[in-house]
GROMACS .gro file of C-alpha atoms in nm:
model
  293
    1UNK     CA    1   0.000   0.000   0.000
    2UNK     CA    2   0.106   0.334  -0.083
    3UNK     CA    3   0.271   0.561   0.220
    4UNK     CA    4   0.083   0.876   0.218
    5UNK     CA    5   0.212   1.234   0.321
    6UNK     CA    6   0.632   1.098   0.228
    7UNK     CA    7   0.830   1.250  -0.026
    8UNK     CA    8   1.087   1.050  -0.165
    9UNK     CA    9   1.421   1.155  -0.298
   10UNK     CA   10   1.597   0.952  -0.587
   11UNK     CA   11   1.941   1.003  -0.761
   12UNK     CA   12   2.041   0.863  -1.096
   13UNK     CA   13   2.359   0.688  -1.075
   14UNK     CA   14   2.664   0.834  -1.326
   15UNK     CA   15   2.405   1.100  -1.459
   16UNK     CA   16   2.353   1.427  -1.374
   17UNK     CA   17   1.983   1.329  -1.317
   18UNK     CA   18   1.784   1.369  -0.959
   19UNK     CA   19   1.424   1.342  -0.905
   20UNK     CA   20   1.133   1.324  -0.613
   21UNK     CA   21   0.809   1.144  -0.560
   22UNK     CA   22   0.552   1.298  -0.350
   23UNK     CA   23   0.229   1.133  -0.231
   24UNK     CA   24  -0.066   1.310  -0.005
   25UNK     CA   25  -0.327   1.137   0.116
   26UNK     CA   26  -0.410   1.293   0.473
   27UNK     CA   27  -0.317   1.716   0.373
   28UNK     CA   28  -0.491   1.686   0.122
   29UNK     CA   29  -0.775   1.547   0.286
   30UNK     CA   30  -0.727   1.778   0.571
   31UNK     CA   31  -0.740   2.099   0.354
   32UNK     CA   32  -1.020   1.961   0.150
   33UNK     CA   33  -1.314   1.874   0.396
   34UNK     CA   34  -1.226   2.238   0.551
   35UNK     CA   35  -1.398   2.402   0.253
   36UNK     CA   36  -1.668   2.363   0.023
   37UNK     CA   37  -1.436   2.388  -0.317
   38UNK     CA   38  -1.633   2.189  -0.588
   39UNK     CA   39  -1.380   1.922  -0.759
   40UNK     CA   40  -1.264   2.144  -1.073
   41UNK     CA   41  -1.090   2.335  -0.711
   42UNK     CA   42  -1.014   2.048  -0.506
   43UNK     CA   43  -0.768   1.913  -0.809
   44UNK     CA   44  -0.609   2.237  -0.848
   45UNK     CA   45  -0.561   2.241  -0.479
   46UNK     CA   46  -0.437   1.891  -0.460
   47UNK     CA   47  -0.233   1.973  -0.785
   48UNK     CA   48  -0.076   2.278  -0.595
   49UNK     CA   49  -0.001   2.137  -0.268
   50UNK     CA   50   0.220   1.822  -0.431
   51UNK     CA   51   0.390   2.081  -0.642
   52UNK     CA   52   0.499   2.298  -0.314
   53UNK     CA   53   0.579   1.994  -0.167
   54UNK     CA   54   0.828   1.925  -0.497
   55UNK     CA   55   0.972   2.284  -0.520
   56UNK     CA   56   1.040   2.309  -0.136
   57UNK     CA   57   1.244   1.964  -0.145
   58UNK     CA   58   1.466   2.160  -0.307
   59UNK     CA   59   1.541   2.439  -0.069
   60UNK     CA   60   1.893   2.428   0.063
   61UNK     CA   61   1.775   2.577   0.372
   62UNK     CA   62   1.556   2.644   0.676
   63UNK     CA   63   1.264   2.824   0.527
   64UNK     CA   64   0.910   2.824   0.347
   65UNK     CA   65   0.864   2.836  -0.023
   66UNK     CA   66   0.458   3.006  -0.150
   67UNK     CA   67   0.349   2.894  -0.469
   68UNK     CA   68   0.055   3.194  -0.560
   69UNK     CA   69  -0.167   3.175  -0.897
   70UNK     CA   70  -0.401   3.488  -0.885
   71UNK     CA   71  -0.653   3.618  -1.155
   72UNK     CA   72  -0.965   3.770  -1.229
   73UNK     CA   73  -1.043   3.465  -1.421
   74UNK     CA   74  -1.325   3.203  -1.213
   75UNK     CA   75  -1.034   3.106  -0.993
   76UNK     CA   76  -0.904   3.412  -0.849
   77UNK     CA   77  -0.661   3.269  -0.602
   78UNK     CA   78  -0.468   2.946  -0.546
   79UNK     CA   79  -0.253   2.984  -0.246
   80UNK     CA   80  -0.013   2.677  -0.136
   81UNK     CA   81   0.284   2.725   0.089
   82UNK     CA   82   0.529   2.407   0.206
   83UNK     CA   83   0.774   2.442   0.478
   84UNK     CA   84   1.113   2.317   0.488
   85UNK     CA   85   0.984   2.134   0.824
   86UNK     CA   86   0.757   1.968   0.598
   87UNK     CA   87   0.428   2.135   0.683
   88UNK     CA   88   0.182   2.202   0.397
   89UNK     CA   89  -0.135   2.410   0.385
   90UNK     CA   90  -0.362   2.579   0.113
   91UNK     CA   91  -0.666   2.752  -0.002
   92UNK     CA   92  -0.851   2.933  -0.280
   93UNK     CA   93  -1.099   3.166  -0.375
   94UNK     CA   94  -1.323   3.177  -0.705
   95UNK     CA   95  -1.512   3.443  -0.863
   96UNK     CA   96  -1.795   3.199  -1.079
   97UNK     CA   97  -1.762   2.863  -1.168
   98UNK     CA   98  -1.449   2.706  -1.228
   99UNK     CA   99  -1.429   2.486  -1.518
  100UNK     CA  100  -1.299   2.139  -1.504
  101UNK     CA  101  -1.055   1.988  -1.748
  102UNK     CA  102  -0.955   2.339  -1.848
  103UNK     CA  103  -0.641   2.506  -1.925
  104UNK     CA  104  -0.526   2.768  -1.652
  105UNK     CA  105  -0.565   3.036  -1.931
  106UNK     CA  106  -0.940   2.958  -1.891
  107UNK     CA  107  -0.926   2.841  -1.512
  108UNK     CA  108  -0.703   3.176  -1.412
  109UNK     CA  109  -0.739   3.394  -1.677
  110UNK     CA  110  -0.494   3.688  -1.761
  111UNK     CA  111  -0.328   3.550  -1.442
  112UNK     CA  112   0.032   3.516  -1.329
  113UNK     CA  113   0.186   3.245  -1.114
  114UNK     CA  114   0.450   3.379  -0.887
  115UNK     CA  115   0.690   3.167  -0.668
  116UNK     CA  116   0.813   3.329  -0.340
  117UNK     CA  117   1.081   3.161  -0.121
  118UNK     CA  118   1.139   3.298   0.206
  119UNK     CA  119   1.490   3.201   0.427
  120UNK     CA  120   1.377   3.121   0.774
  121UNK     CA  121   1.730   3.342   0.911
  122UNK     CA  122   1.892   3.587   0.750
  123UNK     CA  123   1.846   3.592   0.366
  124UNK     CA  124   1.717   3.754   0.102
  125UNK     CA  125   1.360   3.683  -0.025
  126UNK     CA  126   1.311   3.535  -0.357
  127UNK     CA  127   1.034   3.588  -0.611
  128UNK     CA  128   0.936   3.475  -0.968
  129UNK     CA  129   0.695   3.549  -1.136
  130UNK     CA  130   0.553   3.338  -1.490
  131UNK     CA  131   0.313   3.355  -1.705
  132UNK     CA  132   0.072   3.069  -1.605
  133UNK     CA  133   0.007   2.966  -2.017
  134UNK     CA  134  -0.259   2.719  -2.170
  135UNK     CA  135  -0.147   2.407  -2.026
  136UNK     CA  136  -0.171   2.300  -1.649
  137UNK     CA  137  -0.036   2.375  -1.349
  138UNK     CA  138   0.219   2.111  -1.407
  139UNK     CA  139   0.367   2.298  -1.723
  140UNK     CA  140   0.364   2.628  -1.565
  141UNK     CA  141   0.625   2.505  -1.335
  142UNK     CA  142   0.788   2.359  -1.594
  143UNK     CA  143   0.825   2.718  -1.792
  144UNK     CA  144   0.890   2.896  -1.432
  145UNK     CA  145   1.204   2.669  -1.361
  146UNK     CA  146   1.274   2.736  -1.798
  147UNK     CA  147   1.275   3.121  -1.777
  148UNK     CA  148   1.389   3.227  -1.397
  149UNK     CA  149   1.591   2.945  -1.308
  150UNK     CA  150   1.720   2.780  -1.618
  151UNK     CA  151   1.713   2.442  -1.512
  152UNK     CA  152   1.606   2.154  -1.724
  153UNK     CA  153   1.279   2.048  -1.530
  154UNK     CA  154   0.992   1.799  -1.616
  155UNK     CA  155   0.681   1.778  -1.359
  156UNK     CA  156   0.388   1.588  -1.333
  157UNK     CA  157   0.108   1.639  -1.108
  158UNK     CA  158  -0.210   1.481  -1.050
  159UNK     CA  159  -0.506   1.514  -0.790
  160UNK     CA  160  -0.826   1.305  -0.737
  161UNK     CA  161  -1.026   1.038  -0.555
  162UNK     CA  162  -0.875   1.149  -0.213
  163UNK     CA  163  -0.526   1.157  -0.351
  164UNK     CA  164  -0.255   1.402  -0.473
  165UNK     CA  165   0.084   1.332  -0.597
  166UNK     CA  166   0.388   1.479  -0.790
  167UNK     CA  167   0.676   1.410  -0.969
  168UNK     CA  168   1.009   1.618  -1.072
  169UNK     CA  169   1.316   1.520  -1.199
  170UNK     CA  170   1.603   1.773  -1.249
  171UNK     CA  171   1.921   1.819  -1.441
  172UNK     CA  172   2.140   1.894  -1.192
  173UNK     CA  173   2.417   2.208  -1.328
  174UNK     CA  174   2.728   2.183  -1.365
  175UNK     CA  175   2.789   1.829  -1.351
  176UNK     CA  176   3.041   1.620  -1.506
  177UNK     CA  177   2.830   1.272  -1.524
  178UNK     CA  178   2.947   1.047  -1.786
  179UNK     CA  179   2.577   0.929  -1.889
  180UNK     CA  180   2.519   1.246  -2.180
  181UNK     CA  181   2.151   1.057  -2.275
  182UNK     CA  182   2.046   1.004  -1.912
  183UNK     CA  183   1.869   1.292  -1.922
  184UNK     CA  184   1.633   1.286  -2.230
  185UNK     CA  185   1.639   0.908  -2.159
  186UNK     CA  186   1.491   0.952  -1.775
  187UNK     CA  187   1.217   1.245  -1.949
  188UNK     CA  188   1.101   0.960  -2.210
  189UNK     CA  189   1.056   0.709  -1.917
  190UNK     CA  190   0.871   0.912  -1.730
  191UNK     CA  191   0.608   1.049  -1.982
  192UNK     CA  192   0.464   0.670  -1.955
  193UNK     CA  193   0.318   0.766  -1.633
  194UNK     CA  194  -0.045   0.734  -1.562
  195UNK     CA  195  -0.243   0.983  -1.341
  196UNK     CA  196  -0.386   0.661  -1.162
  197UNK     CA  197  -0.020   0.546  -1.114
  198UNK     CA  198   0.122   0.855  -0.978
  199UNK     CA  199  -0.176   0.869  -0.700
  200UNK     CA  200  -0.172   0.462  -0.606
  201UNK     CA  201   0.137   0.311  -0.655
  202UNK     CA  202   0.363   0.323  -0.408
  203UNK     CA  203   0.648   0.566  -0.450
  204UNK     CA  204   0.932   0.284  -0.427
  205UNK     CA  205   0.740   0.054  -0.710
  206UNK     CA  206   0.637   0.363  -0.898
  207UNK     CA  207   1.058   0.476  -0.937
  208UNK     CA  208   1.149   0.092  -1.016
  209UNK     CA  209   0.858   0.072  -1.272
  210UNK     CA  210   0.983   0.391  -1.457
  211UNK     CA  211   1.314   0.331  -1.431
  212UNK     CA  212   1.385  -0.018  -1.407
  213UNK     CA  213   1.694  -0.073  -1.616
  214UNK     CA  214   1.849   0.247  -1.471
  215UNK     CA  215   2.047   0.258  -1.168
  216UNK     CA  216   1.886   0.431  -0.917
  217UNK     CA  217   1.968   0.534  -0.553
  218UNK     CA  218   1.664   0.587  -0.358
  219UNK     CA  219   1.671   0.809  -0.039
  220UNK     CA  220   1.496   0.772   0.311
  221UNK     CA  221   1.107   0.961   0.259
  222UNK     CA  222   1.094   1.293   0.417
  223UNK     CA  223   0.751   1.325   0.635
  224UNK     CA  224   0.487   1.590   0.533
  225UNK     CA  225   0.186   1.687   0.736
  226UNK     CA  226  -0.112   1.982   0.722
  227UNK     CA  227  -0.025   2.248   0.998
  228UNK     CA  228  -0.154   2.590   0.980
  229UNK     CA  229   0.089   2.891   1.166
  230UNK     CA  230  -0.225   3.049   1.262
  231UNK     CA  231  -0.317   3.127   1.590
  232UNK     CA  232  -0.527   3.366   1.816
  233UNK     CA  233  -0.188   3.636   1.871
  234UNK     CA  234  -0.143   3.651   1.512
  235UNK     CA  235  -0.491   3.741   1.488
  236UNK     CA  236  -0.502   3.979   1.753
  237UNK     CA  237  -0.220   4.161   1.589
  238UNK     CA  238  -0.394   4.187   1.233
  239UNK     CA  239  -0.702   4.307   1.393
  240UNK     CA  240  -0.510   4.558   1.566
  241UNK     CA  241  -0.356   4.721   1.266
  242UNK     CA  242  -0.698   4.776   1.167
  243UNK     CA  243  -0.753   5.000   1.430
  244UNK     CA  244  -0.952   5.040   1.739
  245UNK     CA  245  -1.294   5.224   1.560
  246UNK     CA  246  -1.302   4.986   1.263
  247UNK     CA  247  -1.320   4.697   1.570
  248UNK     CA  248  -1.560   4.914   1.773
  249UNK     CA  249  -1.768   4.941   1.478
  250UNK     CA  250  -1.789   4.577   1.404
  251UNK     CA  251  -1.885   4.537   1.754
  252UNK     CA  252  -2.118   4.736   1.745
  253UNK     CA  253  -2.307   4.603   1.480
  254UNK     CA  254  -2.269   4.235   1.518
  255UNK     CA  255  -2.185   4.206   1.936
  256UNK     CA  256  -1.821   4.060   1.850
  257UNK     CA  257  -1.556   4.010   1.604
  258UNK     CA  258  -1.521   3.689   1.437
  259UNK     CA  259  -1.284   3.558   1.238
  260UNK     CA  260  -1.182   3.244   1.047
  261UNK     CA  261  -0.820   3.144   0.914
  262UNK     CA  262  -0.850   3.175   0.520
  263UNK     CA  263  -0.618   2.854   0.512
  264UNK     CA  264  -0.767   2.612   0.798
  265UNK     CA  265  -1.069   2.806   0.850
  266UNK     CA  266  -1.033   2.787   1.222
  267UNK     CA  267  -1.247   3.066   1.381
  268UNK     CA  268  -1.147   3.331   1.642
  269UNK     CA  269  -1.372   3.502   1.837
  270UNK     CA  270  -1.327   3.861   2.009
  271UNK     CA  271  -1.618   4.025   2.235
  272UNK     CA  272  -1.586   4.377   2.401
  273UNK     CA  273  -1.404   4.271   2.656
  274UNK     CA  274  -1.086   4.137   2.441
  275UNK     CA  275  -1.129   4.424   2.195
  276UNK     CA  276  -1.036   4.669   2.460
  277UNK     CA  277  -0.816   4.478   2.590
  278UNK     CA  278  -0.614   4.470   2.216
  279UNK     CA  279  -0.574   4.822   2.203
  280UNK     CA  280  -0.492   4.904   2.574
  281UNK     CA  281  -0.196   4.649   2.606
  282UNK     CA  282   0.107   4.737   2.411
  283UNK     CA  283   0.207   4.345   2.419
  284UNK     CA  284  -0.039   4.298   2.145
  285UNK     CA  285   0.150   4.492   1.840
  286UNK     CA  286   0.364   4.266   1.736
  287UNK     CA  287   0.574   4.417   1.517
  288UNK     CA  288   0.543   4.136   1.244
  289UNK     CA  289   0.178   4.149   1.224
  290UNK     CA  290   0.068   3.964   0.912
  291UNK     CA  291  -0.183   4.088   0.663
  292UNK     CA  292  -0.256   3.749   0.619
  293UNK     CA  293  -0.183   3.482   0.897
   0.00000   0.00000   0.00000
């Protein structure tokens, strides 16, 4: 049976070839029964969260890497963001009906897909930005890593039935591997791949079906779970920056403040009582208050 939530790491031996195998059966499930996306969503999110999962493998680092699509198309937001920690989480908004089976141009049109990567210490934040295209998600990533990283990239992606899962294999720069046809060799093996495989096989028998006759050196799976960084102090602090007769207003009107987590759609509730509290102790202004937590 197939491991869910593990990412697995594989290295082609004498070639300048890596690749990774993600599977997510539980974040995926966790993110989904959260909201009330109809499928055409629920694939993209699946779709997006493997593909974080992917890029963020990659990271060198301690840090989180935010995969955004926005539009004014019918899906006007897919937000995904993987943690070098391994934590996932995701959402979207739509403006109409999303159509299924569609190409992003129609799904997200006039959109742009931007990947963000943020270093946990000191760094400096990253940001590209692509032109989403006709295709799917899948070969949007595949231009992004073409145009603003130049690496030689294939991904595959695929999202349904309770399941997501991914696959990317790299040309690694600047190496000196003595295989020159591994890589166009490893891209041809890999096109055979079924969305039904990618989702149900297990990662281990999915790597020795593709690449059987290839020497292959497969790494310990890397954990992933759903965890959402929200919590009631990040909250406090947005509502703060709001201001104390925006809140007073609210309270006014509707007898508290409520509000739920755009990504885990957790609620938090504020009555009179904690509202005043907000703006009388300085504690509360945390001086990274999020926009969006």
């Amino acid at each position: 049976m197939p491991m869910p939530d593990r990412l697995h790491r594989f290295l082609f031996e004498h070639a300048d070839v890596r690749g990774e195998v993600v599977q997510l059966d539980d974040a995926f499930a966790e993110v989904v029964r959260r909201t009330d996306h109809p499928p055409a969503v629920q694939r993209l999110i699946g779709e997006g969260l493997a593909a974080a999962a992917l890029l963020a493998a990659t990271l060198k680092f301690r840090g989180s890497l935010s995969l955004q699509l926005q539009s004014a198309g019918p899906l006007s937001l897919l937000l995904v963001q993987a943690g070098s920690d391994g934590s996932l989480r995701a959402m979207a908004r739509t403006n109409g009906e999303v159509p299924a089976d569609a190409p992003l141009d129609r799904q997200a049109a006039g959109g742009s897909l931007a990947i963000t990567i943020d270093p946990e210490d000191a760094g400096e934040r990253y940001q590209g930005i692509v032109d989403p295209g006709g295709g799917r998600l899948a070969d949007a990533l595949e231009r992004y890593f073409r145009e603003s990283e130049q690496l030689a990239t294939r991904v595959w992606l695929a999202a349904g039935e309770g399941h997501a899962a991914g696959m990317l294999l790299q040309r690694l720069p600047g190496g000196e591997g003595g295989d020159a046809d591994a890589w166009n060799r490893a891209g041809h093996l890999a096109d055979t791949v079924t969305e039904a495989e990618l989702r149900e096989l297990a990662p281990g028998e999915l790597i020795r079906r593709l690449f059987h006759e290839e020497d292959i050196r497969l790494f310990d799976p890397t954990p992933l779970r759903f965890r959402c960084r929200c919590d009631r102090r990040r909250v406090a602090s947005m509502l703060h920056g709001l201001g104390a007769e925006e809140m007073r207003d609210i309270l006014a009107e509707q007898g508290q403040v409520e509000v739920h987590c755009d990504f885990c759609n957790e609620p938090y509730r504020f009555d009179a009582v904690d509202i005043e509290e907000l703006f009388a102790d300085p504690a509360t202004r945390a001086p990274d208050s999020p926009a969006r937590h």
